[in-house]
Amino acid sequence: MLGGMVAEGQEQAGQYIPVDGARVFADVRGRAGAPALMYLHGGPGMGSHEFMHWQGERLSRDLRVIGLDQRGVLRSDSVADDDRLDEELLAEDCEAVREQLGLETWSVLGHSFGGRIALRYASQHPDRVRSVIFENPTWDVEATERFRLPVLADMMDRLGQPGQAQLARELAGRPDLCAHGYPGEAIRPLLGALGGHWFLADQANAPGMEEAGPDLPDELFERSEEHTSELQSHHD
């Protein structure tokens, strides 16, 4: 069991759940027997910490909330170079978690990239899913990136980074942007230059986002980057 890393007044029951030779970290909150809700984070590689920081305590008043760090992300076990990692496996992990927690059914909330996994899981196990909530889902990775790159470019102009802004606009026009499934290697430096700003419509909320960031060792964030790279290399 793990504790800490939550806002004052919240309770966290962090646990590692075995899934096909690995362990997935689950932040489980709320009373046993309450209707269950699984949260699938975006990214790939973002983790469930921010969502559970802001929403876990609120939702757990009425629900049994399960926030997962997907296989290979942050607090979950790392993924070796020769391990399988694809969207199908991440969906299978969800079913393994449900079984380990002894839940008959649950609802699923997929954010961004997590929406893709939520859709896969619900289509494979419809008898286990009461409802699916898609929050800003990424159905088409290439369309998403071509839409957001000009937006990122405008933000970089406002932040005084004209070189990065130009790069974002050039990437948006590249025909091979998503030739390998996910354009993470090309876009990651741009997101790094923006920090958390690209998540926010109102930049005044940046301190609150920094407050919600997980206080975890650097090697765990490197693990999340490896998760993204592995997904890209195994993308079909």
PDB file of C-alpha atoms in Angstrom:
ATOM      1  CA  MET A   1       0.000   0.000   0.000  1.00  0.00           C
ATOM      2  CA  LEU A   2       1.135   3.538  -0.715  1.00  0.00           C
ATOM      3  CA  GLY A   3       0.072   6.781   0.871  1.00  0.00           C
ATOM      4  CA  GLY A   4       0.744  10.507   0.601  1.00  0.00           C
ATOM      5  CA  MET A   5       0.900  12.763  -2.453  1.00  0.00           C
ATOM      6  CA  VAL A   6      -2.672  13.986  -1.988  1.00  0.00           C
ATOM      7  CA  ALA A   7      -4.293  17.221  -0.868  1.00  0.00           C
ATOM      8  CA  GLU A   8      -5.084  17.746   2.800  1.00  0.00           C
ATOM      9  CA  GLY A   9      -8.322  16.053   3.828  1.00  0.00           C
ATOM     10  CA  GLN A  10      -8.147  13.451   1.073  1.00  0.00           C
ATOM     11  CA  GLU A  11      -7.523   9.757   1.571  1.00  0.00           C
ATOM     12  CA  GLN A  12      -5.665   7.600  -0.881  1.00  0.00           C
ATOM     13  CA  ALA A  13      -5.496   3.832  -1.044  1.00  0.00           C
ATOM     14  CA  GLY A  14      -2.705   3.304  -3.548  1.00  0.00           C
ATOM     15  CA  GLN A  15      -2.081  -0.294  -4.444  1.00  0.00           C
ATOM     16  CA  TYR A  16      -0.262  -2.371  -7.016  1.00  0.00           C
ATOM     17  CA  ILE A  17      -2.461  -4.732  -9.005  1.00  0.00           C
ATOM     18  CA  PRO A  18      -0.869  -7.666 -10.890  1.00  0.00           C
ATOM     19  CA  VAL A  19      -1.690  -7.745 -14.605  1.00  0.00           C
ATOM     20  CA  ASP A  20      -0.075 -10.373 -16.828  1.00  0.00           C
ATOM     21  CA  GLY A  21       3.444 -10.275 -15.408  1.00  0.00           C
ATOM     22  CA  ALA A  22       3.476  -6.611 -14.414  1.00  0.00           C
ATOM     23  CA  ARG A  23       1.979  -4.386 -11.722  1.00  0.00           C
ATOM     24  CA  VAL A  24      -0.342  -1.472 -12.403  1.00  0.00           C
ATOM     25  CA  PHE A  25      -0.675   1.289  -9.809  1.00  0.00           C
ATOM     26  CA  ALA A  26      -4.255   2.107  -8.827  1.00  0.00           C
ATOM     27  CA  ASP A  27      -5.376   5.022  -6.646  1.00  0.00           C
ATOM     28  CA  VAL A  28      -8.621   3.596  -5.218  1.00  0.00           C
ATOM     29  CA  ARG A  29     -10.980   5.838  -3.245  1.00  0.00           C
ATOM     30  CA  GLY A  30     -14.527   5.638  -1.926  1.00  0.00           C
ATOM     31  CA  ARG A  31     -16.467   3.049   0.021  1.00  0.00           C
ATOM     32  CA  ALA A  32     -16.575  -0.567  -1.024  1.00  0.00           C
ATOM     33  CA  GLY A  33     -19.878  -1.359  -2.688  1.00  0.00           C
ATOM     34  CA  ALA A  34     -20.396   2.108  -4.164  1.00  0.00           C
ATOM     35  CA  PRO A  35     -20.820   2.315  -7.976  1.00  0.00           C
ATOM     36  CA  ALA A  36     -17.321   2.039  -9.450  1.00  0.00           C
ATOM     37  CA  LEU A  37     -15.688   4.425 -11.927  1.00  0.00           C
ATOM     38  CA  MET A  38     -12.346   3.763 -13.620  1.00  0.00           C
ATOM     39  CA  TYR A  39     -10.343   6.744 -14.885  1.00  0.00           C
ATOM     40  CA  LEU A  40      -8.059   6.256 -17.893  1.00  0.00           C
ATOM     41  CA  HIS A  41      -5.547   9.075 -18.326  1.00  0.00           C
ATOM     42  CA  GLY A  42      -4.304  10.658 -21.498  1.00  0.00           C
ATOM     43  CA  GLY A  43      -0.882  11.331 -22.899  1.00  0.00           C
ATOM     44  CA  PRO A  44       0.120   8.691 -23.612  1.00  0.00           C
ATOM     45  CA  GLY A  45       2.053   8.607 -20.353  1.00  0.00           C
ATOM     46  CA  MET A  46       0.411  11.328 -18.258  1.00  0.00           C
ATOM     47  CA  GLY A  47      -0.697   9.240 -15.265  1.00  0.00           C
ATOM     48  CA  SER A  48      -3.778   9.614 -13.074  1.00  0.00           C
ATOM     49  CA  HIS A  49      -2.308  11.852 -10.387  1.00  0.00           C
ATOM     50  CA  GLU A  50      -3.714  15.224 -11.456  1.00  0.00           C
ATOM     51  CA  PHE A  51      -7.234  13.891 -11.995  1.00  0.00           C
ATOM     52  CA  MET A  52      -7.262  12.153  -8.630  1.00  0.00           C
ATOM     53  CA  HIS A  53      -5.773  15.233  -6.951  1.00  0.00           C
ATOM     54  CA  TRP A  54      -8.645  17.445  -8.094  1.00  0.00           C
ATOM     55  CA  GLN A  55     -11.517  15.002  -8.524  1.00  0.00           C
ATOM     56  CA  GLY A  56     -10.741  11.886  -6.489  1.00  0.00           C
ATOM     57  CA  GLU A  57     -11.996  13.134  -3.135  1.00  0.00           C
ATOM     58  CA  ARG A  58     -15.091  14.783  -4.626  1.00  0.00           C
ATOM     59  CA  LEU A  59     -16.175  11.822  -6.706  1.00  0.00           C
ATOM     60  CA  SER A  60     -15.411   9.305  -3.968  1.00  0.00           C
ATOM     61  CA  ARG A  61     -18.205  10.760  -1.841  1.00  0.00           C
ATOM     62  CA  ASP A  62     -20.632   8.856  -4.048  1.00  0.00           C
ATOM     63  CA  LEU A  63     -18.466   6.511  -6.119  1.00  0.00           C
ATOM     64  CA  ARG A  64     -15.697   3.977  -5.842  1.00  0.00           C
ATOM     65  CA  VAL A  65     -13.069   5.766  -7.973  1.00  0.00           C
ATOM     66  CA  ILE A  66     -10.134   3.893  -9.485  1.00  0.00           C
ATOM     67  CA  GLY A  67      -7.429   6.055 -11.054  1.00  0.00           C
ATOM     68  CA  LEU A  68      -4.903   3.961 -12.993  1.00  0.00           C
ATOM     69  CA  ASP A  69      -1.364   4.713 -14.049  1.00  0.00           C
ATOM     70  CA  GLN A  70      -1.357   2.632 -17.234  1.00  0.00           C
ATOM     71  CA  ARG A  71       1.251  -0.081 -17.673  1.00  0.00           C
ATOM     72  CA  GLY A  72       4.698   1.516 -17.879  1.00  0.00           C
ATOM     73  CA  VAL A  73       3.536   4.930 -16.602  1.00  0.00           C
ATOM     74  CA  LEU A  74       4.820   6.720 -13.461  1.00  0.00           C
ATOM     75  CA  ARG A  75       4.088   4.491 -10.447  1.00  0.00           C
ATOM     76  CA  SER A  76       3.275   1.351 -12.454  1.00  0.00           C
ATOM     77  CA  ASP A  77       6.019  -1.100 -13.375  1.00  0.00           C
ATOM     78  CA  SER A  78       8.317  -0.134 -16.205  1.00  0.00           C
ATOM     79  CA  VAL A  79       8.166  -1.834 -19.595  1.00  0.00           C
ATOM     80  CA  ALA A  80      11.262  -3.636 -20.851  1.00  0.00           C
ATOM     81  CA  ASP A  81      12.443  -3.090 -24.422  1.00  0.00           C
ATOM     82  CA  ASP A  82      11.325  -6.553 -25.498  1.00  0.00           C
ATOM     83  CA  ASP A  83       7.940  -6.418 -23.704  1.00  0.00           C
ATOM     84  CA  ARG A  84       4.728  -6.105 -25.640  1.00  0.00           C
ATOM     85  CA  LEU A  85       3.014  -2.744 -25.242  1.00  0.00           C
ATOM     86  CA  ASP A  86       0.077  -1.649 -27.392  1.00  0.00           C
ATOM     87  CA  GLU A  87      -3.419  -0.259 -27.003  1.00  0.00           C
ATOM     88  CA  GLU A  88      -4.929  -3.742 -27.022  1.00  0.00           C
ATOM     89  CA  LEU A  89      -2.794  -4.744 -24.026  1.00  0.00           C
ATOM     90  CA  LEU A  90      -3.737  -1.592 -22.106  1.00  0.00           C
ATOM     91  CA  ALA A  91      -7.396  -2.487 -22.604  1.00  0.00           C
ATOM     92  CA  GLU A  92      -6.713  -6.027 -21.391  1.00  0.00           C
ATOM     93  CA  ASP A  93      -5.066  -4.573 -18.291  1.00  0.00           C
ATOM     94  CA  CYS A  94      -8.320  -2.791 -17.440  1.00  0.00           C
ATOM     95  CA  GLU A  95     -10.194  -6.079 -17.344  1.00  0.00           C
ATOM     96  CA  ALA A  96      -7.481  -7.635 -15.165  1.00  0.00           C
ATOM     97  CA  VAL A  97      -7.803  -4.725 -12.733  1.00  0.00           C
ATOM     98  CA  ARG A  98     -11.582  -5.126 -12.581  1.00  0.00           C
ATOM     99  CA  GLU A  99     -11.214  -8.818 -11.789  1.00  0.00           C
ATOM    100  CA  GLN A 100      -8.560  -8.215  -9.129  1.00  0.00           C
ATOM    101  CA  LEU A 101     -10.743  -5.600  -7.423  1.00  0.00           C
ATOM    102  CA  GLY A 102     -13.723  -7.961  -7.468  1.00  0.00           C
ATOM    103  CA  LEU A 103     -16.000  -5.554  -9.311  1.00  0.00           C
ATOM    104  CA  GLU A 104     -18.945  -6.986 -11.239  1.00  0.00           C
ATOM    105  CA  THR A 105     -19.359  -3.878 -13.398  1.00  0.00           C
ATOM    106  CA  TRP A 106     -18.071  -0.324 -13.520  1.00  0.00           C
ATOM    107  CA  SER A 107     -18.253   2.872 -15.525  1.00  0.00           C
ATOM    108  CA  VAL A 108     -15.253   4.059 -17.512  1.00  0.00           C
ATOM    109  CA  LEU A 109     -14.010   7.628 -17.987  1.00  0.00           C
ATOM    110  CA  GLY A 110     -11.443   8.076 -20.759  1.00  0.00           C
ATOM    111  CA  HIS A 111      -9.588  11.379 -21.115  1.00  0.00           C
ATOM    112  CA  SER A 112      -7.799  12.279 -24.369  1.00  0.00           C
ATOM    113  CA  PHE A 113      -5.662   9.247 -25.347  1.00  0.00           C
ATOM    114  CA  GLY A 114      -7.448   7.355 -22.562  1.00  0.00           C
ATOM    115  CA  GLY A 115     -10.629   7.679 -24.604  1.00  0.00           C
ATOM    116  CA  ARG A 116      -9.119   5.323 -27.185  1.00  0.00           C
ATOM    117  CA  ILE A 117      -8.416   2.730 -24.500  1.00  0.00           C
ATOM    118  CA  ALA A 118     -11.868   3.204 -22.964  1.00  0.00           C
ATOM    119  CA  LEU A 119     -13.501   2.561 -26.339  1.00  0.00           C
ATOM    120  CA  ARG A 120     -11.441  -0.576 -26.921  1.00  0.00           C
ATOM    121  CA  TYR A 121     -12.209  -1.889 -23.456  1.00  0.00           C
ATOM    122  CA  ALA A 122     -15.939  -1.183 -23.625  1.00  0.00           C
ATOM    123  CA  SER A 123     -16.238  -2.830 -27.047  1.00  0.00           C
ATOM    124  CA  GLN A 124     -14.426  -5.932 -25.805  1.00  0.00           C
ATOM    125  CA  HIS A 125     -16.238  -6.225 -22.466  1.00  0.00           C
ATOM    126  CA  PRO A 126     -19.675  -4.604 -22.900  1.00  0.00           C
ATOM    127  CA  ASP A 127     -21.187  -6.789 -20.176  1.00  0.00           C
ATOM    128  CA  ARG A 128     -18.770  -5.307 -17.629  1.00  0.00           C
ATOM    129  CA  VAL A 129     -19.371  -1.644 -18.498  1.00  0.00           C
ATOM    130  CA  ARG A 130     -22.386   0.294 -17.228  1.00  0.00           C
ATOM    131  CA  SER A 131     -21.474   3.491 -19.064  1.00  0.00           C
ATOM    132  CA  VAL A 132     -18.571   5.158 -20.848  1.00  0.00           C
ATOM    133  CA  ILE A 133     -17.660   8.833 -20.542  1.00  0.00           C
ATOM    134  CA  PHE A 134     -15.362  10.330 -23.188  1.00  0.00           C
ATOM    135  CA  GLU A 135     -13.701  13.559 -22.054  1.00  0.00           C
ATOM    136  CA  ASN A 136     -11.915  15.343 -24.918  1.00  0.00           C
ATOM    137  CA  PRO A 137     -11.105  11.976 -26.541  1.00  0.00           C
ATOM    138  CA  THR A 138      -8.424  11.498 -29.191  1.00  0.00           C
ATOM    139  CA  TRP A 139     -10.059   9.336 -31.841  1.00  0.00           C
ATOM    140  CA  ASP A 140      -7.775  10.347 -34.689  1.00  0.00           C
ATOM    141  CA  VAL A 141      -4.210  11.063 -33.550  1.00  0.00           C
ATOM    142  CA  GLU A 142      -3.123  12.757 -36.773  1.00  0.00           C
ATOM    143  CA  ALA A 143      -6.178  15.032 -36.958  1.00  0.00           C
ATOM    144  CA  THR A 144      -5.667  15.980 -33.309  1.00  0.00           C
ATOM    145  CA  GLU A 145      -2.022  16.924 -33.820  1.00  0.00           C
ATOM    146  CA  ARG A 146      -2.681  18.915 -36.994  1.00  0.00           C
ATOM    147  CA  PHE A 147      -5.338  20.857 -35.111  1.00  0.00           C
ATOM    148  CA  ARG A 148      -3.335  21.582 -31.990  1.00  0.00           C
ATOM    149  CA  LEU A 149       0.046  22.441 -33.520  1.00  0.00           C
ATOM    150  CA  PRO A 150      -1.092  25.849 -34.883  1.00  0.00           C
ATOM    151  CA  VAL A 151      -2.674  26.538 -31.484  1.00  0.00           C
ATOM    152  CA  LEU A 152       0.634  25.692 -29.787  1.00  0.00           C
ATOM    153  CA  ALA A 153       2.416  27.962 -32.272  1.00  0.00           C
ATOM    154  CA  ASP A 154       0.200  30.893 -31.319  1.00  0.00           C
ATOM    155  CA  MET A 155       0.892  30.255 -27.636  1.00  0.00           C
ATOM    156  CA  MET A 156       4.639  30.196 -28.279  1.00  0.00           C
ATOM    157  CA  ASP A 157       4.428  33.495 -30.119  1.00  0.00           C
ATOM    158  CA  ARG A 158       2.695  35.014 -27.096  1.00  0.00           C
ATOM    159  CA  LEU A 159       5.349  33.529 -24.791  1.00  0.00           C
ATOM    160  CA  GLY A 160       8.186  35.004 -26.872  1.00  0.00           C
ATOM    161  CA  GLN A 161       9.378  31.776 -28.510  1.00  0.00           C
ATOM    162  CA  PRO A 162       9.172  32.543 -32.255  1.00  0.00           C
ATOM    163  CA  GLY A 163      11.572  29.760 -33.267  1.00  0.00           C
ATOM    164  CA  GLN A 164       9.479  27.114 -31.550  1.00  0.00           C
ATOM    165  CA  ALA A 165       6.330  28.662 -33.004  1.00  0.00           C
ATOM    166  CA  GLN A 166       7.731  28.330 -36.525  1.00  0.00           C
ATOM    167  CA  LEU A 167       8.694  24.698 -35.878  1.00  0.00           C
ATOM    168  CA  ALA A 168       5.150  23.934 -34.715  1.00  0.00           C
ATOM    169  CA  ARG A 169       3.695  25.401 -37.912  1.00  0.00           C
ATOM    170  CA  GLU A 170       6.169  23.440 -40.054  1.00  0.00           C
ATOM    171  CA  LEU A 171       5.291  20.191 -38.273  1.00  0.00           C
ATOM    172  CA  ALA A 172       1.570  20.813 -38.825  1.00  0.00           C
ATOM    173  CA  GLY A 173       2.161  20.746 -42.579  1.00  0.00           C
ATOM    174  CA  ARG A 174       4.373  17.654 -42.716  1.00  0.00           C
ATOM    175  CA  PRO A 175       2.692  14.805 -44.633  1.00  0.00           C
ATOM    176  CA  ASP A 176       4.598  12.218 -42.568  1.00  0.00           C
ATOM    177  CA  LEU A 177       3.672  13.739 -39.190  1.00  0.00           C
ATOM    178  CA  CYS A 178       2.081  10.518 -37.937  1.00  0.00           C
ATOM    179  CA  ALA A 179       3.825   8.018 -40.195  1.00  0.00           C
ATOM    180  CA  HIS A 180       4.714   5.917 -37.155  1.00  0.00           C
ATOM    181  CA  GLY A 181       1.406   6.220 -35.318  1.00  0.00           C
ATOM    182  CA  TYR A 182       2.239   8.800 -32.655  1.00  0.00           C
ATOM    183  CA  PRO A 183       4.272  11.949 -33.377  1.00  0.00           C
ATOM    184  CA  GLY A 184       5.658  12.102 -29.825  1.00  0.00           C
ATOM    185  CA  GLU A 185       9.340  12.466 -30.685  1.00  0.00           C
ATOM    186  CA  ALA A 186       8.645  15.439 -32.965  1.00  0.00           C
ATOM    187  CA  ILE A 187       6.218  17.258 -30.686  1.00  0.00           C
ATOM    188  CA  ARG A 188       7.623  16.472 -27.234  1.00  0.00           C
ATOM    189  CA  PRO A 189      10.319  19.237 -27.366  1.00  0.00           C
ATOM    190  CA  LEU A 190       7.605  21.780 -28.168  1.00  0.00           C
ATOM    191  CA  LEU A 191       5.471  20.676 -25.231  1.00  0.00           C
ATOM    192  CA  GLY A 192       8.532  20.739 -23.003  1.00  0.00           C
ATOM    193  CA  ALA A 193       9.206  24.340 -23.985  1.00  0.00           C
ATOM    194  CA  LEU A 194       5.646  25.268 -23.023  1.00  0.00           C
ATOM    195  CA  GLY A 195       5.639  23.371 -19.736  1.00  0.00           C
ATOM    196  CA  GLY A 196       2.096  23.073 -18.436  1.00  0.00           C
ATOM    197  CA  HIS A 197       0.872  26.158 -20.314  1.00  0.00           C
ATOM    198  CA  TRP A 198      -0.510  24.207 -23.256  1.00  0.00           C
ATOM    199  CA  PHE A 199      -3.101  22.524 -21.009  1.00  0.00           C
ATOM    200  CA  LEU A 200      -4.659  25.806 -19.949  1.00  0.00           C
ATOM    201  CA  ALA A 201      -7.102  28.161 -21.606  1.00  0.00           C
ATOM    202  CA  ASP A 202      -6.475  30.653 -18.787  1.00  0.00           C
ATOM    203  CA  GLN A 203      -2.782  30.941 -17.923  1.00  0.00           C
ATOM    204  CA  ALA A 204      -3.728  32.333 -14.500  1.00  0.00           C
ATOM    205  CA  ASN A 205      -4.478  28.724 -13.540  1.00  0.00           C
ATOM    206  CA  ALA A 206      -0.857  27.645 -14.016  1.00  0.00           C
ATOM    207  CA  PRO A 207       0.009  27.725 -10.259  1.00  0.00           C
ATOM    208  CA  GLY A 208      -2.887  25.386  -9.513  1.00  0.00           C
ATOM    209  CA  MET A 209      -1.698  22.953 -12.147  1.00  0.00           C
ATOM    210  CA  GLU A 210       1.824  23.010 -10.733  1.00  0.00           C
ATOM    211  CA  GLU A 211       0.373  22.312  -7.291  1.00  0.00           C
ATOM    212  CA  ALA A 212      -1.330  19.174  -8.634  1.00  0.00           C
ATOM    213  CA  GLY A 213       1.830  17.839 -10.270  1.00  0.00           C
ATOM    214  CA  PRO A 214       3.091  14.603  -8.728  1.00  0.00           C
ATOM    215  CA  ASP A 215       6.143  14.886  -6.481  1.00  0.00           C
ATOM    216  CA  LEU A 216       7.848  11.806  -7.848  1.00  0.00           C
ATOM    217  CA  PRO A 217      11.453  10.852  -8.725  1.00  0.00           C
ATOM    218  CA  ASP A 218      12.722  11.835 -12.163  1.00  0.00           C
ATOM    219  CA  GLU A 219      13.180   8.209 -13.175  1.00  0.00           C
ATOM    220  CA  LEU A 220       9.415   7.678 -12.976  1.00  0.00           C
ATOM    221  CA  PHE A 221       8.838  10.462 -15.504  1.00  0.00           C
ATOM    222  CA  GLU A 222      11.474   8.835 -17.716  1.00  0.00           C
ATOM    223  CA  ARG A 223       9.414   5.647 -17.400  1.00  0.00           C
ATOM    224  CA  SER A 224       6.411   7.491 -18.832  1.00  0.00           C
ATOM    225  CA  GLU A 225       8.488   8.657 -21.795  1.00  0.00           C
ATOM    226  CA  GLU A 226       9.526   5.059 -22.444  1.00  0.00           C
ATOM    227  CA  HIS A 227       5.830   4.073 -22.344  1.00  0.00           C
ATOM    228  CA  THR A 228       5.073   6.609 -25.083  1.00  0.00           C
ATOM    229  CA  SER A 229       8.027   5.492 -27.207  1.00  0.00           C
ATOM    230  CA  GLU A 230       7.057   1.828 -26.896  1.00  0.00           C
ATOM    231  CA  LEU A 231       3.462   2.563 -27.918  1.00  0.00           C
ATOM    232  CA  GLN A 232       4.754   4.411 -30.950  1.00  0.00           C
ATOM    233  CA  SER A 233       7.054   1.553 -31.976  1.00  0.00           C
ATOM    234  CA  HIS A 234       4.279  -1.051 -31.644  1.00  0.00           C
ATOM    235  CA  HIS A 235       1.533   1.010 -33.232  1.00  0.00           C
ATOM    236  CA  ASP A 236      -0.350  -0.819 -35.936  1.00  0.00           C
TER     237      ASP A 236
END
